[in-house]
Short mmCIF file of C-alpha atoms in Angstrom, two decimals:
data_model
loop_
_atom_site.label_atom_id
_atom_site.label_comp_id
_atom_site.label_asym_id
_atom_site.label_seq_id
_atom_site.Cartn_x
_atom_site.Cartn_y
_atom_site.Cartn_z
CA MET A 100 106.60 112.14 86.16
CA LEU A 101 106.45 110.58 82.75
CA ARG A 102 103.21 110.53 80.85
CA ALA A 103 102.00 108.05 78.29
CA LYS A 104 102.46 108.93 74.64
CA ASN A 105 99.36 109.08 72.50
CA ILE A 106 100.27 105.91 70.66
CA VAL A 107 97.45 104.16 68.83
CA ALA A 108 98.66 100.80 67.66
CA SER A 109 97.08 97.47 66.84
CA PRO A 110 98.26 94.63 69.06
CA SER A 111 100.55 92.06 67.48
CA LEU A 112 99.11 88.67 66.62
CA LEU A 113 101.03 87.13 69.50
CA SER A 114 99.67 89.72 71.91
CA LYS A 115 96.13 89.10 70.64
CA LEU A 116 96.48 85.37 71.22
CA SER A 117 98.04 85.94 74.62
CA CYS A 118 95.22 88.26 75.68
CA GLN A 119 92.46 85.96 74.40
CA ALA A 120 93.89 82.86 76.08
CA THR A 121 94.60 84.54 79.40
CA ALA A 122 91.25 86.35 79.43
CA ALA A 123 89.48 83.04 78.85
CA LEU A 124 91.09 81.69 82.02
CA TYR A 125 90.16 84.78 83.98
CA GLY A 126 86.62 84.67 82.60
CA ALA A 127 86.19 81.04 83.66
CA GLY A 128 86.66 82.11 87.25
CA LEU A 129 84.49 85.23 87.05
CA GLY A 130 81.68 85.21 89.56
CA ALA A 131 78.63 87.36 90.15
CA PHE A 132 80.61 89.21 92.82
CA PRO A 133 84.29 90.26 92.94
CA LYS A 134 86.67 87.99 94.83
CA VAL A 135 88.54 90.94 96.31
CA VAL A 136 87.00 94.26 97.30
CA ARG A 137 89.38 97.10 98.09
CA VAL A 138 87.90 99.80 100.30
CA GLU A 139 89.70 103.12 100.60
CA THR A 140 88.73 104.12 104.13
CA THR A 141 91.02 107.13 103.70
CA ASN A 142 93.09 108.59 100.88
CA ALA A 143 95.19 110.71 103.23
CA CYS A 144 98.86 109.85 103.67
CA ASN A 145 101.63 111.03 105.98
CA ALA A 146 104.44 110.14 103.57
CA LYS A 147 105.74 111.67 100.36
CA CYS A 148 107.46 108.65 98.85
CA ILE A 149 109.39 109.34 95.65
CA ILE A 150 107.95 106.18 94.08
CA CYS A 151 104.35 107.27 94.66
CA PRO A 152 102.32 110.00 92.89
CA HIS A 153 100.19 110.86 95.93
CA SER A 154 101.29 114.50 95.70
CA GLU A 155 99.75 114.63 92.21
CA MET A 156 96.33 113.44 93.38
CA SER A 157 93.73 116.13 92.67
CA ARG A 158 90.64 114.52 94.21
CA PRO A 159 89.69 115.71 97.73
CA VAL A 160 91.36 114.07 100.71
CA LYS A 161 88.72 112.45 102.90
CA ASN A 162 87.83 109.51 105.09
CA MET A 163 85.01 107.26 103.98
CA ASP A 164 81.62 107.91 105.62
CA GLN A 165 80.70 105.21 108.11
CA SER A 166 77.30 104.57 106.51
CA LEU A 167 78.94 103.90 103.15
CA PHE A 168 81.56 101.68 104.75
CA GLU A 169 78.93 99.57 106.50
CA ARG A 170 76.87 99.30 103.31
CA VAL A 171 79.92 98.00 101.46
CA VAL A 172 80.88 95.50 104.15
CA ASP A 173 77.31 94.25 104.54
CA GLU A 174 77.07 93.54 100.82
CA CYS A 175 80.45 91.82 100.83
CA ALA A 176 79.37 89.61 103.72
CA GLU A 177 76.05 88.75 102.05
CA ASN A 178 77.89 87.71 98.90
CA HIS A 179 80.62 85.74 100.68
CA CYS A 180 83.42 87.96 99.39
CA GLN A 181 86.75 86.18 99.81
CA GLU A 182 88.89 89.18 100.73
CA LEU A 183 88.32 92.70 101.97
CA HIS A 184 91.29 95.05 101.74
CA LEU A 185 90.91 98.19 103.85
CA HIS A 186 93.47 100.25 101.95
CA ASN A 187 94.05 101.82 98.58
CA PHE A 188 95.74 105.18 98.01
CA GLY A 189 96.40 106.36 101.53
CA GLU A 190 97.83 105.29 104.88
CA PRO A 191 95.08 103.27 106.66
CA PHE A 192 96.16 104.25 110.18
CA ILE A 193 95.36 107.90 109.52
CA ASP A 194 91.72 106.79 109.66
CA LYS A 195 90.87 106.98 113.38
CA LYS A 196 88.02 104.53 112.83
CA LEU A 197 90.26 101.86 111.29
CA ILE A 198 90.27 99.49 114.25
CA SER A 199 86.50 99.63 114.72
CA ARG A 200 86.03 99.20 110.97
CA ILE A 201 88.19 96.09 110.97
CA GLN A 202 86.13 94.76 113.89
CA TYR A 203 82.92 95.48 111.99
CA ALA A 204 84.12 93.56 108.93
CA VAL A 205 85.39 90.63 110.98
CA GLY A 206 82.15 90.58 112.95
CA LYS A 207 80.19 90.33 109.69
CA GLY A 208 82.06 87.13 108.84
CA ILE A 209 84.48 88.34 106.16
CA LYS A 210 87.07 85.54 106.03
CA LYS A 211 90.11 87.62 105.17
CA VAL A 212 90.49 91.27 106.14
CA LYS A 213 93.81 92.82 105.12
CA ILE A 214 95.58 96.17 105.23
CA PHE A 215 98.70 97.60 103.57
CA SER A 216 100.61 100.21 105.62
CA ASN A 217 103.84 102.19 105.65
CA GLY A 218 104.31 101.13 109.27
CA SER A 219 105.06 104.57 110.68
CA LEU A 220 101.99 104.89 112.93
CA ILE A 221 101.83 101.40 114.45
CA LYS A 222 103.00 102.21 117.96
CA ARG A 223 102.63 99.54 120.67
CA GLU A 224 99.15 100.59 121.81
CA VAL A 225 97.92 100.62 118.22
CA ALA A 226 99.59 97.25 117.62
CA GLU A 227 97.71 95.73 120.56
CA GLN A 228 94.41 97.08 119.27
CA LEU A 229 95.14 95.84 115.77
CA ILE A 230 95.80 92.31 116.96
CA ASP A 231 92.64 92.30 119.09
CA SER A 232 90.58 93.54 116.12
CA GLY A 233 90.77 90.17 114.36
CA LEU A 234 92.69 91.44 111.31
CA SER A 235 93.86 88.56 109.11
CA GLU A 236 96.95 90.15 107.60
CA ILE A 237 99.01 93.31 107.49
CA LYS A 238 101.67 94.03 104.89
CA VAL A 239 104.17 96.81 105.51
CA SER A 240 106.02 98.61 102.72
CA PHE A 241 109.71 98.93 103.48
CA ASP A 242 112.18 100.26 100.90
CA GLY A 243 115.87 101.01 100.95
CA ALA A 244 119.02 99.14 101.97
CA ASN A 245 119.87 101.43 104.90
CA LYS A 246 118.69 104.44 106.88
CA LYS A 247 119.83 106.99 104.32
CA GLU A 248 118.24 105.24 101.37
CA PHE A 249 115.01 104.46 103.22
CA GLU A 250 114.50 108.06 104.32
CA GLU A 251 115.29 109.36 100.83
CA ILE A 252 112.64 107.07 99.31
CA ARG A 253 110.03 107.27 102.07
CA HIS A 254 110.37 110.89 103.19
CA PRO A 255 109.63 112.02 105.92
CA LEU A 256 109.26 108.61 107.58
CA LYS A 257 111.97 107.55 110.02
CA TYR A 258 113.85 104.32 109.32
CA GLN A 259 114.39 103.19 112.90
CA GLU A 260 110.85 104.09 113.98
CA VAL A 261 109.35 101.84 111.29
CA ILE A 262 111.72 98.99 112.19
CA ASP A 263 110.86 99.37 115.89
CA ASN A 264 107.14 99.45 115.11
CA ILE A 265 107.34 96.22 113.13
CA HIS A 266 109.35 94.52 115.88
CA GLY A 267 106.80 95.69 118.45
CA LEU A 268 103.91 94.46 116.33
CA VAL A 269 105.49 91.01 115.96
CA GLU A 270 106.23 90.82 119.69
CA ALA A 271 102.66 91.78 120.58
CA ARG A 272 101.22 89.33 118.05
CA ASN A 273 103.35 86.49 119.41
CA ALA A 274 102.53 87.33 123.03
CA LYS A 275 98.82 87.16 122.25
CA LYS A 276 99.28 83.97 120.19
CA SER A 277 97.38 85.62 117.36
CA SER A 278 97.16 84.07 113.89
CA MET A 279 97.48 87.48 112.19
CA LYS A 280 100.09 87.40 109.42
CA ILE A 281 102.71 90.15 109.37
CA LYS A 282 104.46 90.60 106.04
CA VAL A 283 106.89 93.09 104.55
CA SER A 284 107.17 94.16 100.92
CA CYS A 285 109.98 95.98 99.14
CA VAL A 286 110.03 97.40 95.60
CA SER A 287 113.03 99.75 95.71
CA THR A 288 116.47 99.01 97.16
CA SER A 289 120.10 99.04 96.08
CA ASP A 290 120.86 95.87 98.04
CA SER A 291 118.13 93.31 98.75
CA ASP A 292 120.30 91.38 101.24
CA SER A 293 120.89 94.49 103.36
CA THR A 294 117.18 95.35 103.23
CA MET A 295 116.14 91.88 104.32
CA GLU A 296 118.67 91.76 107.17
CA GLN A 297 116.59 94.26 109.14
CA LEU A 298 113.33 92.31 109.20
CA GLY A 299 113.58 89.11 107.14
CA ASN A 300 113.95 86.82 110.16
CA ILE A 301 111.29 88.65 112.17
CA VAL A 302 108.18 88.74 109.98
CA ASP A 303 106.20 85.91 108.40
CA SER A 304 107.40 86.72 104.90
CA PHE A 305 109.48 89.29 103.06
CA SER A 306 108.87 89.83 99.37
CA PHE A 307 110.57 91.85 96.64
CA GLY A 308 108.58 93.22 93.74
CA LYS A 309 109.27 95.40 90.73
CA ILE A 310 108.57 99.11 90.60
CA HIS A 311 105.56 99.63 88.34
CA ASN A 312 104.37 102.76 86.66
CA TRP A 313 101.09 104.35 87.68
CA ALA A 314 98.71 103.50 84.86
CA ASP A 315 98.96 106.53 82.54
CA GLN A 316 102.55 107.26 83.52
CA GLY A 317 104.88 105.81 80.90
CA ASP A 318 106.95 106.85 77.92
CA GLY A 319 106.33 103.97 75.53
CA GLU A 320 109.38 102.01 76.72
CA ASN A 321 107.34 98.76 76.74
CA GLU A 322 105.72 99.44 73.39
CA ASN A 323 107.04 96.37 71.57
CA LYS A 324 106.64 93.90 74.40
CA LEU A 325 104.04 91.15 74.57
CA ARG A 326 100.78 92.32 76.13
CA LYS A 327 98.51 90.52 78.55
CA PRO A 328 95.11 91.35 80.07
CA CYS A 329 95.11 92.60 83.65
CA SER A 330 93.62 90.14 86.15
CA ARG A 331 92.35 93.04 88.25
CA VAL A 332 89.36 93.72 85.97
CA TRP A 333 88.14 90.15 86.52
CA ARG A 334 89.08 89.79 90.17
CA THR A 335 89.20 93.04 92.15
CA PHE A 336 86.87 95.94 92.84
CA THR A 337 88.20 99.30 94.07
CA ILE A 338 85.96 101.71 95.99
CA LEU A 339 87.39 105.16 96.59
CA SER A 340 86.75 107.09 99.80
CA ASN A 341 83.75 108.94 98.31
CA GLY A 342 82.08 105.80 96.95
CA ASP A 343 83.33 106.10 93.37
CA VAL A 344 84.47 102.85 91.78
CA ALA A 345 87.85 103.25 90.08
CA LEU A 346 89.18 101.20 87.20
CA CYS A 347 91.76 99.65 89.51
CA CYS A 348 94.06 100.44 92.43
CA LEU A 349 96.48 102.23 90.08
CA ASP A 350 93.80 104.72 89.06
CA TYR A 351 94.81 106.89 92.00
CA ASP A 352 92.97 110.00 90.84
CA GLY A 353 89.75 108.26 89.83
CA LYS A 354 90.12 109.18 86.17
CA ASN A 355 88.27 106.15 84.83
CA LEU A 356 85.20 105.54 86.96
CA LEU A 357 83.02 102.48 86.49
CA GLY A 358 80.26 103.49 88.88
CA HIS A 359 79.38 104.84 92.31
CA VAL A 360 78.28 102.76 95.29
CA ASP A 361 75.35 104.25 97.19
CA GLU A 362 71.94 103.30 98.56
CA LYS A 363 70.63 102.82 95.00
CA THR A 364 73.61 101.14 93.34
CA SER A 365 75.31 98.02 94.68
CA ILE A 366 78.72 96.50 94.12
CA ALA A 367 77.04 93.63 92.27
CA ASP A 368 75.24 96.06 89.96
CA ILE A 369 78.48 97.75 88.94
CA TRP A 370 80.43 94.48 88.69
CA LYS A 371 77.95 93.25 86.05
CA SER A 372 77.52 96.63 84.32
CA GLU A 373 78.18 97.45 80.68
CA LYS A 374 81.17 99.58 81.67
CA TYR A 375 82.88 96.66 83.39
CA LEU A 376 81.98 94.28 80.57
CA ASN A 377 83.46 96.73 78.07
CA VAL A 378 86.72 97.02 80.02
CA ARG A 379 87.07 93.24 80.14
CA SER A 380 86.32 93.00 76.42
CA ILE A 381 89.01 95.58 75.60
CA HIS A 382 91.56 93.69 77.67
CA LYS A 383 90.55 90.40 76.07
CA LYS A 384 91.14 91.89 72.60
CA GLY A 385 94.40 93.57 73.63
CA LEU A 386 93.11 97.00 72.58
CA PHE A 387 94.66 98.78 75.54
CA ASP A 388 94.95 102.12 73.75
CA GLN A 389 91.16 102.42 74.00
CA ILE A 390 91.63 102.97 77.75
CA PRO A 391 94.27 105.69 78.34
CA LEU A 392 95.00 104.42 81.85
CA CYS A 393 95.76 100.95 80.49
CA SER A 394 97.64 102.05 77.39
CA GLN A 395 101.14 102.05 78.88
CA CYS A 396 100.47 100.43 82.26
CA SER A 397 103.40 98.15 83.06
CA LYS A 398 101.02 95.60 84.58
CA THR A 399 99.71 94.76 81.09
CA PHE A 400 103.10 93.80 79.66
CA VAL A 401 104.61 90.34 79.99
#
C-alpha cells in the first residue's frame, strides 16, 4: 500500500481560511462529551478485503473486556451520548458477546446503538437475536457489481450468502415489526446499477461512497487541493479493544493515541485533554503535516 510522503508544506491562504471557518462551526457544537462514541468490541475480522488494511494491523487481536465495555457504556449513558457505535476495525459478529452487549447499552438508555458489518455471519438465528436486542441500526458493507467482483474485493466472503443473510434479516425484522433500520453501503463497484439491483429495493437505504485512503496511506496526489478540518476530532471518540483511544476510526493500528480509558481515566477526561485540544488546534490552522496520520488523509481534502 502507498505511504504518505514526508511533505512539510504551509497551507495555502484559501486552505487556512477554509479550516478556520469550518473549525469555528465544529467548535460551536462541541460539548463536554462526544456526540458519537465508537467502541471496538473486537478487532478480529473474517474477511481480507482488498480495500482494507486489516492484514497490516500489528496490534494484538482481541475482544474488549466486559468490565471495560460496561464502564464505557455507563459513562455514555450518564452523559446522554447521542450515538454508540459497536464497531471499528473488525467484524462485530465475531464477538460472541455482541448481542448481550447491545442489550446492555440499550438497557442503559442509549438512544441510538449502531453496528457496521460485512453481513457474512448474520444467519437467521443471529438475525432474530439481533432484532430482539433493541439495536437501532445496522449497516452492511456490500461491494462489487456481481458475484465475481464481490468475491474478488471481499475475499473470502461468499456473494450469495451475504445477499441471503440480508434478505433474511429484512424478513425477520418485518415479521417482528421492529423499527431497526437496515442499510447497505458500497464504496467499490464497476456498475452501481448492477450493485443496487441485488438489494436496493429490499433495505431501508443503499448508499454509495468514495474509497478513501487509510490516514497515512497516500502518495501526495491531493497535495494541491483545498484542505478542510476533519469533523471527527470534534464529534467522535474511538475506543480500541484494549481501551486505548485512537485519533479516529482510520487510525487502525493505534499509531496516534490520545489516551486510555480505565478506572482512573474517563472518556470526558480525555475528550477535554491537552492532546485532544492540540489536535483540534492543528486542524483549525490547517497544519496537517504536524500529525503524520492526517498529513495525506483524503478525508481532510475538499
